[in-house]
Tab-separated table of C-alpha atoms in Angstrom:
chain	number	residue	atom	x	y	z
E	1	MET	CA	6.626	-15.865	-19.569
E	2	ALA	CA	9.019	-16.768	-22.390
E	3	ILE	CA	10.409	-13.681	-24.045
E	4	LEU	CA	12.115	-15.478	-26.935
E	5	PRO	CA	10.146	-18.433	-28.379
E	6	PRO	CA	12.471	-21.030	-29.988
E	7	VAL	CA	12.910	-21.067	-33.766
E	8	ILE	CA	13.321	-24.722	-34.764
E	9	GLY	CA	16.403	-25.306	-36.868
E	10	ILE	CA	17.623	-21.715	-36.594
E	11	LEU	CA	18.098	-20.600	-32.979
E	12	HIS	CA	20.222	-22.710	-30.665
E	13	GLN	CA	18.783	-22.638	-27.129
E	14	GLU	CA	21.927	-20.951	-25.768
E	15	VAL	CA	21.839	-18.052	-28.269
E	16	VAL	CA	21.127	-14.729	-26.562
E	17	LEU	CA	19.496	-12.051	-28.729
E	18	ASP	CA	18.673	-8.529	-27.582
E	19	ILE	CA	15.160	-7.261	-28.125
E	20	ARG	CA	16.241	-4.031	-29.789
E	21	THR	CA	18.054	-5.965	-32.525
E	22	LEU	CA	15.080	-8.263	-32.982
E	23	ALA	CA	12.865	-5.186	-33.378
E	24	CYS	CA	15.251	-3.915	-36.066
E	25	PHE	CA	14.980	-7.249	-37.891
E	26	VAL	CA	11.164	-7.119	-37.728
E	27	ALA	CA	11.173	-3.539	-39.079
E	28	VAL	CA	13.336	-4.488	-42.069
E	29	ALA	CA	11.277	-7.641	-42.679
E	30	GLU	CA	8.054	-5.637	-42.714
E	31	ASP	CA	9.334	-2.689	-44.771
E	32	LEU	CA	11.797	-4.637	-46.935
E	33	HIS	CA	13.735	-1.406	-47.067
E	34	PHE	CA	16.741	-0.585	-44.885
E	35	ARG	CA	16.419	3.204	-45.024
E	36	ARG	CA	12.727	3.257	-44.084
E	37	ALA	CA	13.315	0.672	-41.338
E	38	ALA	CA	16.204	2.774	-39.958
E	39	GLU	CA	13.964	5.858	-39.797
E	40	ARG	CA	11.273	3.803	-38.092
E	41	MET	CA	13.754	2.587	-35.466
E	42	ASN	CA	15.316	6.069	-35.082
E	43	LEU	CA	18.719	4.762	-36.200
E	44	THR	CA	21.135	5.620	-38.963
E	45	GLN	CA	21.089	3.164	-41.855
E	46	PRO	CA	24.698	2.002	-41.168
E	47	ALA	CA	23.820	1.346	-37.508
E	48	LEU	CA	20.767	-0.684	-38.540
E	49	SER	CA	22.759	-2.654	-41.113
E	50	GLN	CA	25.404	-3.401	-38.464
E	51	ARG	CA	22.732	-4.786	-36.114
E	52	ILE	CA	21.293	-7.028	-38.846
E	53	ARG	CA	24.757	-8.366	-39.761
E	54	ALA	CA	25.463	-9.079	-36.104
E	55	LEU	CA	22.104	-10.854	-35.807
E	56	GLU	CA	22.802	-13.005	-38.847
E	57	ALA	CA	26.191	-13.907	-37.399
E	58	GLU	CA	24.540	-14.827	-34.099
E	59	VAL	CA	21.886	-16.958	-35.804
E	60	GLY	CA	24.358	-18.487	-38.226
E	61	ALA	CA	22.273	-17.855	-41.339
E	62	ASP	CA	21.497	-15.041	-43.779
E	63	LEU	CA	18.102	-13.574	-42.984
E	64	PHE	CA	17.844	-11.234	-45.983
E	65	GLU	CA	18.733	-11.352	-49.666
E	66	ARG	CA	20.139	-8.038	-50.820
E	67	ASP	CA	20.580	-7.085	-54.482
E	68	ARG	CA	19.938	-4.175	-56.807
E	69	ARG	CA	16.257	-5.042	-57.016
E	70	GLY	CA	15.779	-4.627	-53.242
E	71	VAL	CA	15.559	-6.657	-50.081
E	72	ALA	CA	13.792	-9.989	-49.539
E	73	LEU	CA	13.598	-12.501	-46.713
E	74	THR	CA	15.555	-15.717	-47.079
E	75	PRO	CA	13.819	-18.968	-46.055
E	76	ALA	CA	15.688	-18.667	-42.756
E	77	GLY	CA	14.498	-15.073	-42.376
E	78	ALA	CA	10.904	-16.060	-43.113
E	79	ALA	CA	11.084	-18.785	-40.451
E	80	PHE	CA	12.690	-16.333	-38.009
E	81	LEU	CA	10.095	-13.563	-38.471
E	82	SER	CA	7.065	-14.906	-36.603
E	83	PRO	CA	8.852	-15.884	-33.379
E	84	ALA	CA	10.973	-12.706	-33.523
E	85	ARG	CA	7.830	-10.580	-33.844
E	86	GLU	CA	6.273	-12.446	-30.899
E	87	ALA	CA	9.428	-11.960	-28.843
E	88	VAL	CA	9.284	-8.192	-29.441
E	89	ARG	CA	5.596	-8.140	-28.543
E	90	GLN	CA	6.168	-10.123	-25.337
E	91	ALA	CA	9.091	-7.877	-24.394
E	92	GLY	CA	6.806	-4.864	-24.759
E	93	ILE	CA	4.264	-6.508	-22.472
E	94	ALA	CA	6.963	-7.371	-19.950
E	95	LYS	CA	8.260	-3.791	-19.941
E	96	ALA	CA	4.757	-2.385	-19.537
E	97	GLU	CA	4.067	-4.735	-16.610
E	98	ALA	CA	7.367	-3.816	-14.977
E	99	MET	CA	6.539	-0.126	-15.263
E	100	ARG	CA	3.072	-0.727	-13.814
E	101	ALA	CA	4.741	-2.362	-10.833
E	102	VAL	CA	7.069	0.636	-10.473
E	103	ARG	CA	4.019	2.916	-10.525
E	104	GLY	CA	2.288	0.768	-7.895
E	105	GLU	CA	-0.531	-0.333	-10.212
E	106	VAL	CA	0.123	-4.062	-9.767
E	107	GLY	CA	1.634	-6.157	-6.990
E	108	ARG	CA	0.855	-6.365	-3.282
E	109	LEU	CA	0.352	-3.899	-0.437
E	110	ARG	CA	0.852	-5.260	3.086
E	111	LEU	CA	-1.130	-2.922	5.336
E	112	GLY	CA	-0.886	-3.183	9.107
E	113	PHE	CA	-3.241	-1.430	11.495
E	114	THR	CA	-4.302	-1.343	15.116
E	115	PRO	CA	-7.860	-2.375	16.015
E	116	ILE	CA	-8.631	1.214	17.024
E	117	ALA	CA	-7.288	2.677	13.781
E	118	PHE	CA	-9.640	0.533	11.727
E	119	TYR	CA	-12.647	2.272	13.277
E	120	GLY	CA	-11.707	5.462	11.445
E	121	VAL	CA	-11.245	6.134	7.762
E	122	LEU	CA	-9.341	2.925	6.919
E	123	PRO	CA	-12.232	0.679	5.825
E	124	GLU	CA	-13.430	3.293	3.339
E	125	ALA	CA	-9.852	3.866	2.165
E	126	VAL	CA	-9.293	0.144	1.573
E	127	GLN	CA	-12.494	-0.080	-0.475
E	128	ALA	CA	-11.541	2.957	-2.560
E	129	PHE	CA	-7.999	1.650	-3.105
E	130	ARG	CA	-9.203	-1.794	-4.210
E	131	ALA	CA	-11.664	-0.205	-6.641
E	132	ARG	CA	-8.980	2.033	-8.156
E	133	TYR	CA	-6.070	-0.428	-8.164
E	134	MET	CA	-7.771	-3.734	-8.816
E	135	GLN	CA	-4.539	-5.548	-9.653
E	136	VAL	CA	-2.887	-4.730	-6.319
E	137	GLU	CA	-3.548	-7.357	-3.659
E	138	VAL	CA	-4.105	-5.851	-0.200
E	139	ASP	CA	-3.077	-7.877	2.849
E	140	LEU	CA	-4.764	-6.520	5.997
E	141	ILE	CA	-2.844	-7.318	9.171
E	142	GLU	CA	-4.110	-6.351	12.636
E	143	MET	CA	-1.506	-5.817	15.366
E	144	SER	CA	-0.838	-3.705	18.414
E	145	SER	CA	1.108	-0.504	17.835
E	146	PRO	CA	4.430	-1.859	19.230
E	147	LEU	CA	4.169	-5.002	17.076
E	148	LEU	CA	3.438	-2.868	14.026
E	149	GLU	CA	6.646	-0.931	14.626
E	150	THR	CA	8.583	-4.202	14.736
E	151	ALA	CA	6.909	-5.481	11.563
E	152	LEU	CA	7.664	-2.236	9.727
E	153	ALA	CA	11.292	-2.229	10.836
E	154	SER	CA	11.768	-5.838	9.666
E	155	GLY	CA	10.054	-5.236	6.328
E	156	ASP	CA	7.199	-7.665	7.049
E	157	ILE	CA	4.635	-4.981	6.193
E	158	ASP	CA	4.811	-1.996	3.847
E	159	LEU	CA	2.620	0.541	5.644
E	160	GLY	CA	1.290	0.716	9.184
E	161	VAL	CA	-1.403	2.837	10.806
E	162	LEU	CA	-0.523	3.084	14.479
E	163	HIS	CA	-0.195	5.348	17.498
E	164	PRO	CA	2.811	7.629	18.148
E	165	PRO	CA	5.115	8.266	19.829
E	166	LEU	CA	7.208	5.586	18.138
E	167	THR	CA	10.309	3.930	19.487
E	168	ARG	CA	11.853	2.992	16.133
E	169	ASP	CA	13.359	5.053	13.338
E	170	LEU	CA	10.405	5.136	10.958
E	171	ILE	CA	8.965	7.778	8.662
E	172	ILE	CA	5.575	8.964	9.872
E	173	HIS	CA	2.717	10.931	8.369
E	174	PRO	CA	0.416	12.268	11.136
E	175	LEU	CA	-3.313	11.670	10.816
E	176	PRO	CA	-6.032	13.385	12.884
E	177	ASP	CA	-6.110	12.326	16.525
E	178	GLU	CA	-9.041	10.313	17.847
E	179	PRO	CA	-10.761	12.021	20.820
E	180	PHE	CA	-11.707	9.929	23.845
E	181	VAL	CA	-15.164	9.647	25.352
E	182	LEU	CA	-16.284	7.727	28.416
E	183	ALA	CA	-18.090	4.416	27.941
E	184	LEU	CA	-20.358	3.490	30.833
E	185	PRO	CA	-23.362	1.214	31.367
E	186	ALA	CA	-26.516	2.847	30.044
E	187	THR	CA	-28.154	2.250	33.454
E	188	HIS	CA	-25.337	3.912	35.404
E	189	ARG	CA	-26.348	6.989	37.409
E	190	LEU	CA	-23.758	9.150	35.578
E	191	ALA	CA	-25.291	8.263	32.210
E	192	GLU	CA	-28.052	10.752	32.991
E	193	GLN	CA	-25.517	13.591	32.740
E	194	PRO	CA	-24.774	15.056	29.261
E	195	VAL	CA	-21.181	15.755	30.332
E	196	ILE	CA	-19.297	13.945	33.081
E	197	ARG	CA	-16.634	15.565	35.267
E	198	VAL	CA	-13.489	13.582	35.937
E	199	ALA	CA	-14.011	14.307	39.635
E	200	ASP	CA	-17.315	12.395	39.402
E	201	LEU	CA	-15.331	9.246	38.587
E	202	ALA	CA	-13.697	9.063	42.017
E	203	GLY	CA	-14.211	5.541	43.341
E	204	GLU	CA	-15.755	4.306	40.092
E	205	PRO	CA	-14.335	1.008	38.710
E	206	LEU	CA	-12.144	1.901	35.745
E	207	LEU	CA	-11.152	-0.287	32.789
E	208	LEU	CA	-7.879	0.691	31.121
E	209	ALA	CA	-5.580	-0.713	28.462
E	210	PRO	CA	-2.261	-2.042	29.825
E	211	ARG	CA	0.581	0.436	29.921
E	212	ALA	CA	2.709	-1.910	27.788
E	213	ILE	CA	0.283	-1.423	24.886
E	214	GLY	CA	0.421	2.380	24.956
E	215	PRO	CA	2.601	3.876	27.702
E	216	SER	CA	2.108	7.478	26.573
E	217	ILE	CA	-1.684	7.417	26.540
E	218	TYR	CA	-1.774	5.385	29.774
E	219	ASP	CA	0.352	7.943	31.588
E	220	ARG	CA	-1.750	10.822	30.255
E	221	VAL	CA	-4.984	9.230	31.481
E	222	ILE	CA	-3.452	8.727	34.931
E	223	ALA	CA	-2.304	12.372	34.855
E	224	LEU	CA	-5.863	13.438	33.979
E	225	PHE	CA	-7.112	11.913	37.242
E	226	SER	CA	-4.140	13.188	39.228
E	227	GLY	CA	-4.861	16.702	37.994
E	228	GLU	CA	-8.266	16.458	39.623
E	229	GLY	CA	-6.728	15.222	42.846
E	230	ILE	CA	-8.024	11.664	42.612
E	231	SER	CA	-6.477	8.262	42.059
E	232	PRO	CA	-8.256	6.073	39.489
E	233	LEU	CA	-9.661	2.777	40.712
E	234	ILE	CA	-8.412	0.440	37.974
E	235	VAL	CA	-10.260	-2.852	38.369
E	236	GLN	CA	-9.068	-4.482	35.150
E	237	GLU	CA	-6.575	-3.884	32.371
E	238	VAL	CA	-8.114	-4.843	29.064
E	239	THR	CA	-7.356	-4.796	25.363
E	240	PRO	CA	-8.537	-4.402	22.663
E	241	MET	CA	-10.918	-1.504	23.102
E	242	THR	CA	-13.810	-3.453	21.625
E	243	THR	CA	-13.444	-5.920	24.500
E	244	LEU	CA	-13.468	-2.993	26.924
E	245	VAL	CA	-16.859	-1.949	25.528
E	246	GLY	CA	-18.112	-5.497	26.051
E	247	LEU	CA	-17.012	-5.416	29.680
E	248	VAL	CA	-18.747	-2.076	30.137
E	249	ALA	CA	-21.944	-3.628	28.776
E	250	ALA	CA	-21.498	-6.432	31.313
E	251	GLY	CA	-21.294	-3.877	34.138
E	252	THR	CA	-17.640	-4.541	34.980
E	253	GLY	CA	-16.662	-0.887	34.950
E	254	LEU	CA	-16.265	2.330	32.986
E	255	GLY	CA	-13.560	3.165	30.459
E	256	PHE	CA	-12.323	5.581	27.842
E	257	VAL	CA	-12.799	4.654	24.182
E	258	THR	CA	-12.220	6.545	20.954
E	259	ALA	CA	-15.006	8.425	19.226
E	260	GLY	CA	-14.686	5.980	16.328
E	261	ILE	CA	-15.430	3.042	18.623
E	262	ALA	CA	-18.319	4.994	20.159
E	263	ARG	CA	-19.903	5.487	16.733
E	264	ALA	CA	-20.389	1.712	16.543
E	265	ALA	CA	-23.272	1.726	19.031
E	266	ARG	CA	-23.631	-1.220	21.399
E	267	PRO	CA	-26.799	-2.026	23.388
E	268	GLY	CA	-26.461	-1.300	27.083
E	269	VAL	CA	-23.564	1.132	26.663
E	270	ALA	CA	-23.717	4.933	26.800
E	271	TYR	CA	-20.970	7.324	25.697
E	272	ARG	CA	-20.429	10.725	27.255
E	273	PRO	CA	-17.886	13.549	26.866
E	274	VAL	CA	-15.677	14.251	29.867
E	275	LEU	CA	-14.301	17.444	31.403
E	276	PRO	CA	-11.488	18.266	31.684
E	277	GLU	CA	-11.061	16.751	28.241
E	278	PRO	CA	-9.182	13.440	28.295
E	279	PRO	CA	-6.142	13.059	26.051
E	280	SER	CA	-6.819	12.236	22.415
E	281	LEU	CA	-5.249	9.197	20.803
E	282	PRO	CA	-2.599	10.100	18.193
E	283	ILE	CA	-2.735	8.206	14.903
E	284	ALA	CA	-0.183	8.167	12.108
E	285	ALA	CA	0.770	6.258	9.006
E	286	ALA	CA	4.329	4.936	9.209
E	287	TRP	CA	6.784	3.163	6.940
E	288	ARG	CA	10.412	2.105	6.857
E	289	GLN	CA	13.226	4.255	5.527
E	290	PRO	CA	14.114	5.324	2.881
E	291	ALA	CA	10.767	5.556	1.093
E	292	LEU	CA	7.243	4.202	0.908
E	293	SER	CA	6.374	1.862	-1.952
E	294	ALA	CA	4.412	3.288	-4.884
E	295	SER	CA	1.299	1.303	-3.931
E	296	GLY	CA	1.663	2.578	-0.363
E	297	GLU	CA	1.842	6.149	-1.664
E	298	HIS	CA	-1.370	5.587	-3.619
E	299	PHE	CA	-3.108	4.263	-0.507
E	300	LEU	CA	-1.888	7.157	1.629
E	301	GLU	CA	-3.105	9.600	-1.020
E	302	ILE	CA	-6.592	8.097	-0.735
E	303	VAL	CA	-6.471	8.343	3.063
E	304	ARG	CA	-5.440	12.000	2.871
E	305	GLY	CA	-8.300	12.741	0.496
E	306	LEU	CA	-10.857	11.085	2.754
E	307	VAL	CA	-9.522	12.959	5.792
E	308	VAL	CA	-9.880	16.265	3.930
E	309	GLU	CA	-13.400	15.352	2.844
E	310	GLY	CA	-14.306	14.415	6.397
E	311	ALA	CA	-12.931	17.675	7.789
E	312	ALA	CA	-14.805	19.694	5.177
E	313	SER	CA	-18.088	17.951	5.915
E	314	GLY	CA	-17.585	17.991	9.680
E	315	GLY	CA	-17.756	14.213	9.728
E	316	GLY	CA	-14.815	13.860	12.078
E	317	ARG	CA	-13.000	11.261	10.013
E	318	SER	CA	-9.636	10.088	11.350
């Protein structure tokens, strides 16, 4: 966007003119009175006159005729007025756009998330954000939690929704944990029970995400079985969790999934609570030091609001 349109025969292409001085010229040209123009520009009259003289020296032509009868534009001043007025207008637009970007009202938000996280409040938050900030483009990027940490640290994404504990030095904002339930074939004998004991899973084929994907949650699930004096029979490591549900439907085994995944019902699969309670999956928003972008702050504000609404309504949003 050109801030200073050329004035044929008056402005050399290498001349640099500041917008404030151009605005002073436009004020004098419109008022044809130096004192009133100075008041309008919140300047003293000598300061305004000095700016106009400097502008005329820069242009290389007198822009005003000054005599006892008043002030009038010279032919050069008349030719200078229209493009100068446009330059001031365009500069105002440019400043307003820059400030909108600072406030996070325009631009781009690169949002990373794990497949599990997107079964919570995120879809609703993305819709609400896009409706409120229509001039901010949202890039949605699905990754595992470790890859999200790497992408945040390198600056490839602005905001990530992932699963602590983290291994990198990032700022985090905790979100509600996702509780685990057991997914099992609807025809399985244990599906008849409203609540399943961990001890009842002895010898049952178990599907579990690889430890490399989430070492903390993996170790806590193993500890859950150990606490009941049994060793889990892991028949397959699988990720993502949606694939695990598909394998359960195929009769491959049983496995823990989040309550958010369980809400997306799948034919042939039943979901049951387990006692003792399995570990819940921690979720947090994270970003790189020193601060989150303005658009990221707006998105996080929407997420917080939806979480509060969900808690108040008992909807269990995460």
